[in-house]
XYZ file of C-alpha atoms in Angstrom:
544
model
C 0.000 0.000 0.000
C 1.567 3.496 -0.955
C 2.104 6.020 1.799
C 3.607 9.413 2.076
C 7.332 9.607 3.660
C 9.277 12.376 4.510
C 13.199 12.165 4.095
C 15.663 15.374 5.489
C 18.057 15.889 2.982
C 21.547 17.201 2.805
C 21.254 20.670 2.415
C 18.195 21.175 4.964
C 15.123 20.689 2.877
C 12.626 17.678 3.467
C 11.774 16.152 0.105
C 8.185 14.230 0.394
C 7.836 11.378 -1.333
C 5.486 8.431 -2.260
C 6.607 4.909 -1.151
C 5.277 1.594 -0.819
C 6.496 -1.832 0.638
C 7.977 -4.676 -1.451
C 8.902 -7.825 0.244
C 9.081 -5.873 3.531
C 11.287 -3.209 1.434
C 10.214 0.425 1.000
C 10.460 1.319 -2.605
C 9.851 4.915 -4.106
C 7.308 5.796 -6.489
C 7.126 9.326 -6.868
C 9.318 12.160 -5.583
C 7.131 15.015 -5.045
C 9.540 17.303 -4.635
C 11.571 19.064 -1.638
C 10.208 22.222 0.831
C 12.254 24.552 2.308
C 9.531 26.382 4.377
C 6.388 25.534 6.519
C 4.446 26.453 4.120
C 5.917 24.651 0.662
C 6.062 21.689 2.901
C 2.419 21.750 3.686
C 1.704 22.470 -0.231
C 3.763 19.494 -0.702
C 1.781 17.024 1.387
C -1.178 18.026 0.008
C -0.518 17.181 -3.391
C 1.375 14.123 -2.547
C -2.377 13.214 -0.612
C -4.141 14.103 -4.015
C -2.256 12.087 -5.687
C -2.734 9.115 -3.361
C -6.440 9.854 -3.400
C -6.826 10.100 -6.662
C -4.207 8.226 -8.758
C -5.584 9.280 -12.256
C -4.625 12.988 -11.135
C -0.629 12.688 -11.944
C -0.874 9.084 -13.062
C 0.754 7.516 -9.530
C 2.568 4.792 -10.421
C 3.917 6.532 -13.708
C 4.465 9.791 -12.062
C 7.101 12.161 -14.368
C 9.965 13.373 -12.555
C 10.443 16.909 -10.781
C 11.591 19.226 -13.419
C 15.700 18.687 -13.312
C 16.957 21.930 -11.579
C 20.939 22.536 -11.610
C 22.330 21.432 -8.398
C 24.071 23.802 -6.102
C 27.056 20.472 -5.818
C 27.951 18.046 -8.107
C 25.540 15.022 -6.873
C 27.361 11.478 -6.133
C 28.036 9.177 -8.870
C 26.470 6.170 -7.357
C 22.961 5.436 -8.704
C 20.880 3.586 -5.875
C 18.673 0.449 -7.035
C 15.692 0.756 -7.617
C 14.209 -0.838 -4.471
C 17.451 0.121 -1.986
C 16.979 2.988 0.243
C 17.291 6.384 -1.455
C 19.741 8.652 -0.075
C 19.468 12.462 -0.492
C 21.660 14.059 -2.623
C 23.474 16.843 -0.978
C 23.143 20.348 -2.326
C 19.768 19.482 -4.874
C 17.402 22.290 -4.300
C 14.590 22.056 -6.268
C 13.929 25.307 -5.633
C 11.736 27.931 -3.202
C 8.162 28.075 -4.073
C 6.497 31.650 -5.098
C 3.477 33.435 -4.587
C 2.472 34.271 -8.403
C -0.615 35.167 -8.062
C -3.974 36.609 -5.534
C -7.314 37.065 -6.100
C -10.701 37.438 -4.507
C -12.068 34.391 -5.433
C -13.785 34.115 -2.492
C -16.005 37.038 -3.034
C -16.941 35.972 -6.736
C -17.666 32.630 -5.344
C -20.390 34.016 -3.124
C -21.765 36.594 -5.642
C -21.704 33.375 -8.053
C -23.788 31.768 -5.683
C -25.968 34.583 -5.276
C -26.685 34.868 -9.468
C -27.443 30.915 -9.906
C -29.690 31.275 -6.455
C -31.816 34.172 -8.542
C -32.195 31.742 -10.979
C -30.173 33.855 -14.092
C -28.142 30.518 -14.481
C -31.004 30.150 -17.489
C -29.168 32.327 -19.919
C -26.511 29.717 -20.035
C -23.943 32.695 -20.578
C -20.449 32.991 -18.265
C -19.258 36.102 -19.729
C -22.683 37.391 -19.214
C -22.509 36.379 -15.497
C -18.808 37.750 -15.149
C -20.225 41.277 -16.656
C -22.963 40.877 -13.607
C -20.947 40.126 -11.069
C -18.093 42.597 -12.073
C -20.463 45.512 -12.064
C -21.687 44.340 -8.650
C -17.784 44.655 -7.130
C -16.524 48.202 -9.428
C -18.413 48.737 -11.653
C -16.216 50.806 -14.536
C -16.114 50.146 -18.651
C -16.143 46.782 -20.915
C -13.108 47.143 -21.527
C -11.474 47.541 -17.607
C -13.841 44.644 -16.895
C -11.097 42.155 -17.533
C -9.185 43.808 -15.037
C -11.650 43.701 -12.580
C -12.658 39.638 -13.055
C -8.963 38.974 -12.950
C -8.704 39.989 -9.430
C -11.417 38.436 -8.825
C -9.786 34.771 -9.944
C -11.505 34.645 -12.989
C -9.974 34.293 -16.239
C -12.053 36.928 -18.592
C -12.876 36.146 -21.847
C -11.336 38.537 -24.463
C -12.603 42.041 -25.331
C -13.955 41.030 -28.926
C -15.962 38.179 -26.701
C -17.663 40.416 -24.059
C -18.772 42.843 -26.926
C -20.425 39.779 -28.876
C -22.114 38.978 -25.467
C -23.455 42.597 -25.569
C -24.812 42.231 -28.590
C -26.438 38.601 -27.474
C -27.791 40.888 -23.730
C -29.401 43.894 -26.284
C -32.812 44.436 -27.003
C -33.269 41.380 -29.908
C -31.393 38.655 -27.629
C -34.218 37.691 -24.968
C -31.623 38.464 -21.961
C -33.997 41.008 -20.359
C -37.089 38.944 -20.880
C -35.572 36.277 -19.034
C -33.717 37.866 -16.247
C -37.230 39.384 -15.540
C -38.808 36.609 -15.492
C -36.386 34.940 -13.056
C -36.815 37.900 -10.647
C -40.697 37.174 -10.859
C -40.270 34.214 -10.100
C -38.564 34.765 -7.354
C -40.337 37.326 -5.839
C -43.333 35.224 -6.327
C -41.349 32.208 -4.488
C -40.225 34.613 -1.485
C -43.616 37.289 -1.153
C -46.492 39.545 -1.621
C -46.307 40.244 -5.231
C -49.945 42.123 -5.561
C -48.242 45.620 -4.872
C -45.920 47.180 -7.287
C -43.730 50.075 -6.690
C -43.104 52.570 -9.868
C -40.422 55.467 -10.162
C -38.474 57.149 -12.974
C -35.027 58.235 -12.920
C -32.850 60.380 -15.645
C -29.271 59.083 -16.795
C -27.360 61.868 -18.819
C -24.459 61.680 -21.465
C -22.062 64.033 -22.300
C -22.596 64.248 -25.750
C -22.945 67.291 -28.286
C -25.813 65.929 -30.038
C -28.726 64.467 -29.919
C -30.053 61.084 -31.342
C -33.282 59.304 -31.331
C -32.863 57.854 -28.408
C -30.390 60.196 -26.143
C -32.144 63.955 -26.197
C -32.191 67.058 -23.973
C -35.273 66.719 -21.396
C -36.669 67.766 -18.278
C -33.543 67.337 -15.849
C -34.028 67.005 -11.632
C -30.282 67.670 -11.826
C -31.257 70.960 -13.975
C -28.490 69.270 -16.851
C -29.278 70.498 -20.621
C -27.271 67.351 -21.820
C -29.062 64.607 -23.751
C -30.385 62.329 -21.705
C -32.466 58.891 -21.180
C -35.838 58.317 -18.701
C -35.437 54.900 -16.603
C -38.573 53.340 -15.356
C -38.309 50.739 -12.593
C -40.457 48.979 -11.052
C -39.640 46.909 -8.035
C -41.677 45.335 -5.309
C -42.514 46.552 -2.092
C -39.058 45.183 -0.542
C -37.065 47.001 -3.490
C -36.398 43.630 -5.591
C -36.486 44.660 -8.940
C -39.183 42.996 -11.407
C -39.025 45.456 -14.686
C -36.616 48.363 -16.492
C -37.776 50.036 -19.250
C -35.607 53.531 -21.773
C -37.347 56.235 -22.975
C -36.100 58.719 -25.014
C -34.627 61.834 -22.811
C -37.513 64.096 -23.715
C -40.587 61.600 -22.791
C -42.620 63.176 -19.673
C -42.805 61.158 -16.515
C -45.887 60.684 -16.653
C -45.926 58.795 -20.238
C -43.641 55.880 -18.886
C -45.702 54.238 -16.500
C -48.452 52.725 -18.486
C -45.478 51.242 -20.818
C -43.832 49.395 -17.932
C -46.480 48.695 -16.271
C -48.675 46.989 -19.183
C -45.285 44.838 -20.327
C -45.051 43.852 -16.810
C -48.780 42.649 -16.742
C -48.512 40.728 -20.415
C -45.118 38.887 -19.350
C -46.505 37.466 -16.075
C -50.535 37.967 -16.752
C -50.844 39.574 -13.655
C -54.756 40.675 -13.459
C -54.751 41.632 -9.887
C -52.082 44.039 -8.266
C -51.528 47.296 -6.643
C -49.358 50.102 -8.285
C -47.642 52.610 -6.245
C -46.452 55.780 -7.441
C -45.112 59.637 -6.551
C -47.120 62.645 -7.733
C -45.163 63.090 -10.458
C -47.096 59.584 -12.549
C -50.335 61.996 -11.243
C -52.561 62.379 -14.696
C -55.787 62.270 -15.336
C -54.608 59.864 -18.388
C -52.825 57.570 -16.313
C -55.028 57.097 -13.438
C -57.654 55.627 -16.558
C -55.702 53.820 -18.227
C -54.701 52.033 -15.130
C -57.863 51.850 -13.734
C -58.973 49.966 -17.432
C -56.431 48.189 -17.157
C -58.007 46.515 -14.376
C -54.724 47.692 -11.777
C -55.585 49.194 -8.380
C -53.232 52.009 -7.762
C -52.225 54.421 -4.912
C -50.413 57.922 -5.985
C -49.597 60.711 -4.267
C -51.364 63.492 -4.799
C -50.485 67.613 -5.198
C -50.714 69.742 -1.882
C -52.547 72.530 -4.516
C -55.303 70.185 -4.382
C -56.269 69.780 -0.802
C -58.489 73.214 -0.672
C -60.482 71.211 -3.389
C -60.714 67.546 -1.817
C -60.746 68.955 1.828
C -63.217 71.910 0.933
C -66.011 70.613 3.991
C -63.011 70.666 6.351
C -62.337 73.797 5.857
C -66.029 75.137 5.664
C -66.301 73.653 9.229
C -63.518 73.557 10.981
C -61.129 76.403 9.314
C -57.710 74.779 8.794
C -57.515 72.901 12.534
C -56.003 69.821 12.038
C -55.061 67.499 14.997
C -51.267 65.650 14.819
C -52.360 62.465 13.075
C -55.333 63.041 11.874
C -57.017 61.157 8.682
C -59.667 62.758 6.226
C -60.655 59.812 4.097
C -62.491 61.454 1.414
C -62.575 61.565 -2.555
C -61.467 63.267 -4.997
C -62.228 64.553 -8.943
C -61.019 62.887 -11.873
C -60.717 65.955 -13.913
C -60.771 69.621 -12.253
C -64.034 70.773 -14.074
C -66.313 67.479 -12.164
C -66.222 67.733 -8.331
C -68.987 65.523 -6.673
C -67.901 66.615 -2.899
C -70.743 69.232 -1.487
C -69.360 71.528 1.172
C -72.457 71.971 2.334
C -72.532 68.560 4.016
C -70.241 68.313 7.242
C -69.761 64.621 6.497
C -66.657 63.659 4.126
C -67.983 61.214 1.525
C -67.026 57.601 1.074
C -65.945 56.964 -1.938
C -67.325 54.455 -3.845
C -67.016 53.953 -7.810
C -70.849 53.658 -8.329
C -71.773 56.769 -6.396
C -69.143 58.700 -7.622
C -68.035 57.506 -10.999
C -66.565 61.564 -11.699
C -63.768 61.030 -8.516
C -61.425 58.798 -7.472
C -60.953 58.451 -3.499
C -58.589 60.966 -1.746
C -56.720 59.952 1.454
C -55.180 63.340 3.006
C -53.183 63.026 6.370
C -51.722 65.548 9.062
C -48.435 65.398 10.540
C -46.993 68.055 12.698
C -43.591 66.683 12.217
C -44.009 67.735 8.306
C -46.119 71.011 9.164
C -42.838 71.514 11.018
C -40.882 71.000 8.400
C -42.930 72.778 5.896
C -43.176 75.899 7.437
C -39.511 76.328 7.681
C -38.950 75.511 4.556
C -41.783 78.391 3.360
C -40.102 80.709 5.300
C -36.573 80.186 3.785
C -38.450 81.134 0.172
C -40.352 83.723 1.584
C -37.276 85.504 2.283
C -35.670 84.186 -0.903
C -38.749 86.135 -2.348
C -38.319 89.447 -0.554
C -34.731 89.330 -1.063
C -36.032 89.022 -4.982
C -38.179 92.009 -4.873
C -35.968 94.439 -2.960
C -33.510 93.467 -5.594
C -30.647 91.919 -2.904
C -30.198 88.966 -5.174
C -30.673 88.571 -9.254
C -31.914 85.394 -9.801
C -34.559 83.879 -11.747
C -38.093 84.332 -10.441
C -38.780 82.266 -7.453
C -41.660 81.177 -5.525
C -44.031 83.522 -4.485
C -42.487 86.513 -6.413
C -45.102 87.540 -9.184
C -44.454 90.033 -12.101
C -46.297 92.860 -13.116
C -45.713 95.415 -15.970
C -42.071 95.107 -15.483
C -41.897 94.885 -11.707
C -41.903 92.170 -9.329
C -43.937 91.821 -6.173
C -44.420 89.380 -3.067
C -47.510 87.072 -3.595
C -48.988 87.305 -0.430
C -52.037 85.588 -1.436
C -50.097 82.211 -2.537
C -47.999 82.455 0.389
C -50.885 82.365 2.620
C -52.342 79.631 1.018
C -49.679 77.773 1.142
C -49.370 78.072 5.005
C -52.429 76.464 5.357
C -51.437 73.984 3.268
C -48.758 73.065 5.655
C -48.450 69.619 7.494
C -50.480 68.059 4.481
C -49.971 64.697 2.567
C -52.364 63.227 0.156
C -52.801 59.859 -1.638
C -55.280 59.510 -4.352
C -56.481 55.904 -5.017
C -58.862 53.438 -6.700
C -58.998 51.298 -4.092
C -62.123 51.122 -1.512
C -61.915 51.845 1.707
C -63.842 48.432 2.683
C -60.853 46.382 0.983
C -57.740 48.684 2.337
C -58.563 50.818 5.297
C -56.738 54.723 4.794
C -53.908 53.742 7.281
C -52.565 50.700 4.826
C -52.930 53.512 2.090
C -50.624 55.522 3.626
C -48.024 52.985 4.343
C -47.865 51.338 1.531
C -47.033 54.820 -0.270
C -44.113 55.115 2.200
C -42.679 52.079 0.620
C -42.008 53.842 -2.251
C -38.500 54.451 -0.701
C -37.629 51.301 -1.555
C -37.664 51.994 -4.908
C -35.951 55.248 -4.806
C -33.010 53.242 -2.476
C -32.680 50.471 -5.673
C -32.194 54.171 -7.872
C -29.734 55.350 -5.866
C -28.150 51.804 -5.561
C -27.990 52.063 -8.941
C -26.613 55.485 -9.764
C -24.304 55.086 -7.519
C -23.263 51.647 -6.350
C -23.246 49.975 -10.045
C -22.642 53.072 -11.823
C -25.560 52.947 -13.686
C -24.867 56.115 -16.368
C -23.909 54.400 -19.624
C -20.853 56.895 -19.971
C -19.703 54.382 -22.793
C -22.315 53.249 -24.552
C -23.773 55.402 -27.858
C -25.858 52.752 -29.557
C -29.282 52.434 -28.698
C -28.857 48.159 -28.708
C -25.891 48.843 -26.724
C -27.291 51.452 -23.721
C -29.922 48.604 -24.017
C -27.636 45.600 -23.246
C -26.488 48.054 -21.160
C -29.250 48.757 -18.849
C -30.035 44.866 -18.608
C -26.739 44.268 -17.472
C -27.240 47.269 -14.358
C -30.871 45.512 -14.308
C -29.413 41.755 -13.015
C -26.408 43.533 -10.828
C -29.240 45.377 -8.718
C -31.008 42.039 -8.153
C -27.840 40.562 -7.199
C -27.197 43.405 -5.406
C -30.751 43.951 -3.718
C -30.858 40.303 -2.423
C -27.001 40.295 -1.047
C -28.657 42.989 0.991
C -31.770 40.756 1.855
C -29.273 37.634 3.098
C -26.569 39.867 4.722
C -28.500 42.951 6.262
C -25.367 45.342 4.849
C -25.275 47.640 1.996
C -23.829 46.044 -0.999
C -20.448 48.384 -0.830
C -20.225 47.061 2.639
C -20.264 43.373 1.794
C -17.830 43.996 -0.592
C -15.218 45.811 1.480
C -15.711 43.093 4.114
C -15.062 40.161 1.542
C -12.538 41.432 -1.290
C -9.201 41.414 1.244
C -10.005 37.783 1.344
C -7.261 36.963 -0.936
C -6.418 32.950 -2.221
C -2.966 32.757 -3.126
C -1.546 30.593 -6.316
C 1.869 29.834 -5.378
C 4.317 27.977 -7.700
C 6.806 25.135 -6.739
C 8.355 21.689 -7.941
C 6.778 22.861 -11.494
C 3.605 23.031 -10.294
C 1.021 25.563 -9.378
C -1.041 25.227 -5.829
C -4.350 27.567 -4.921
C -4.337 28.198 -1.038
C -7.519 29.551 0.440
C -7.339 32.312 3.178
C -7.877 32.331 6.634
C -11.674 33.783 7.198
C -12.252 36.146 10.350
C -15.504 35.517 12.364
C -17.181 38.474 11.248
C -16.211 37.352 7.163
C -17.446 33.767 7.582
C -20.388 35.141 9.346
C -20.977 37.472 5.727
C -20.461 33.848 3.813
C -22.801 31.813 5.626
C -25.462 34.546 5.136
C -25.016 34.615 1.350
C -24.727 30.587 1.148
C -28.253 30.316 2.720
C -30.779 31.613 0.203
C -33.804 31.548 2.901
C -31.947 34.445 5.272
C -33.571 37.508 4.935
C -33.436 40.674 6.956
């Protein structure tokens, strides 16, 4: 039976070899090779163990010899038989073993884990998955991905080859189709998927001109570059389900029904809730969602509360208690109102008796009123210092212009203070099936969504800085689309932001090290607090 033996040679090393007995002799069968240090010693073993594991590996009992190395003294002429005992030659050194190479294997192993766990293993594409997971740990261009994956262990495919897999991720190659429908699935598999949460975003390019798909648009960040809209929608935990582009210069309010319609064919999703800010607030949309058959909740302009909450005010003035609830309703268009003042009561909304309203849900915080008033008085006096002519700047709130001159709008600015402390939700949903309170909160989820934009923006670099082509900002944008789901459920498992798992795992380097003419992969040792990140991400049913 073959063993491992160690044997101190002349010059200080221990060679390890692999002997077995013959008529009670030992005889040699392989010479591994000779360590200098702990650790090429150890590297040593193990392969000699592999090898007596797992013959086939280095054919055992037709192992090659080391690689000859020039001896440091002329070896003795004497040639021992075959089964006497072997004595080491003095002064062979087959050399110190080197660190060549290391990489954070570790940490693409985990994020690996985390892509075939989502269930994206279905596009059957690597360099697709390397793209993903790259963008997840620094994000930067196609062509410093290699970089990137290299440190990361992975040997990336060539340039020429990740452009081709663009190509296969843009609009004509299924890859977004399929990624959402693997983050449906499970969402479905993991939660409530009946409410929906909807935002846009802009992503500009610094570009002279304009195409058909990159144009100049109305800009949050007040940019007059060409730009593209980004509609997401995610579910209520922030998991995102759909991404659609839309040229730079299409309103908010025109991408929702695009999104939310594709999103309802690809699953055939008849009954869910759709949650969006004021700024998806049309007449149009609210319509077309409500014939779509789609309950939504939307937030709702503070101009409109001296309309919805007109029987407040004609009874009790603008008094409003910390907390309070008016659960009332609201027109569809701003020629049909169906609430009479007159009556103390607020109306219940209800689609039969009121088929010209939708129902309003208006809430009072004094937290907010708080808030609001100070920031009225910081424009007030950005007003005044406007009139008086202290600062030239273009006309703010409240300042009104008249035959040349410019005046304080006293009137607005009164209105508005009553306004204060005010939040309204406008909804197709009864109040029998989701009482106001559930309203409200499920609107506050809408962070969640704006959290997976930022995530985006800023975590995965979202802007495509170096893309031109429509197909490629595409491929593009599905790429960013799979790295936030990654992202999003490393999150979930781990209860960290996504930078911070990857600042805790990357310094988890595996070291290559070469010796004997062979190459050996040595794991690292894994802190407490690491191994505690690795179990989290290994166990798909951990969430936070």
């Amino acid at each position: 039976m073959a063993f491992v033996r160690r044997v101190r040679t002349g010059s200080g090393a221990t060679a390890v070899q692999i002997a077995e007995y013959v008529a009670g002799r030992q005889r040699i069968v392989a010479h591994v090779g000779s360590a200098h240090t702990e650790v090429e010693l150890g590297v040593l073993l193990e392969r000699a163990r592999e090898l007596l594991a797992d013959p086939g590996q280095g054919v055992l009992f037709a192992v090659e010899a080391a690689p000859r190395v020039t001896p440091l003294a002329k070896p003795a002429e004497a040639t021992p038989g075959l089964f006497d005992e072997p004595r080491p030659q003095v002064g062979v050194r087959d050399g110190a073993g080197r660190v060549v190479s290391t990489d954070s294997r570790v940490l693409y192993d985990a994020l690996a884990g985390v892509y075939a766990d989502l269930g994206f293993g279905v596009l059957d594409d690597a360099v697709f998955a390397d793209l993903v997971i790259a963008r997840v740990v620094e994000p930067t261009s196609l062509l410093d991905a290699g970089r990137v994956l290299t440190d990361l262990g992975r040997r990336p495919a060539s340039y020429a080859t990740m452009k081709r897999t663009l190509t296969r991720a843009g609009p004509d190659g299924g890859y977004r189709d399929r990624v959402a429908a693997a983050c449906f699935a499970h969402v479905v598999a993991g939660g409530d998927i009946t409410l929906c949460l909807y935002d846009v975003t802009t992503l500009y390019f610094e570009a002279e001109k304009e195409d058909e798909l990159r144009k100049v648009g109305y800009s949050k960040e007040r940019r007059v570059d060409p730009q593209i809209v980004v509609g997401l929608l995610v579910d209520r935990g922030g998991f995102p389900m759909e991404i659609g582009c839309f040229a730079g210069n299409q309103a908010e309010t025109t991408t929702i029904i695009p999104i939310i319609t594709a999103f309802q064919a690809r699953h055939r999703m008849a009954d869910m809730v759709v949650v969006a800010d004021a700024g998806m607030l049309s007449a149009s949309n609210l319509r077309k969602l409500d014939e779509a058959g789609l309950r939504f909740i939307v937030g709702s302009r503070v101009t409109k509360a001296p309309i919805d909450l007109a029987s407040h005010f004609h009874w009790h003035g603008d008094a409003f208690t910390d907390g309070q609830v008016i659960d009332t309703i609201t027109p569809k268009t701003g020629q049909h109102n169906e609430n009479d003042q007159a009556v103390r009561a607020e109306p219940l909304w209800n689609p039969h008796t009121h088929p010209g309203s939708w129902r309003a849900v208006w809430a009072y915080s004094h937290k907010r009123a708080v808030r609001d008033r100070r920031t009225l008085t910081a424009q007030e006096e950005r007003a005044r210092a406007v009139v008086d002519g202290q600062k030239a700047a273009r006309t703010p709130r409240f300042v009104k212009t008249s035959n040349g001159s410019q005046t304080l709008d006293q009137v607005s600015l009164e209105r508005a203070r009553r306004l204060v402390g005010l939040k309204g939700y406008v909804t197709n949903i009864a109040g029998n099936v989701m009482p106001a309170g559930e309203v409200i909160s499920s609107y506050h989820d809408l962070w969640q969504v704006e959290a997976s934009f930022r995530m985006s923006k800023t975590d995965l670099a979202a802007r495509p800085m170096f893309h031109r082509t429509h197909d490629t900002i595409e491929a593009h944008l599905t790429i960013v689309f799979a790295a936030l789901a990654v992202s999003r459920e490393v999150q979930n498992r781990t209860g960290m932001s996504i930078r911070s798992a990857v600042r805790q795992l990357r310094p988890l380097r595996s070291a290559t090290i070469a010796i004997n003419g062979t190459s050996h992969t040595l794991p690292p040792a894994i802190p407490t607090d690491q191994q505690a990140i690795l179990d989290a991400l290994n166990r798909p049913d951990v969430t936070h």
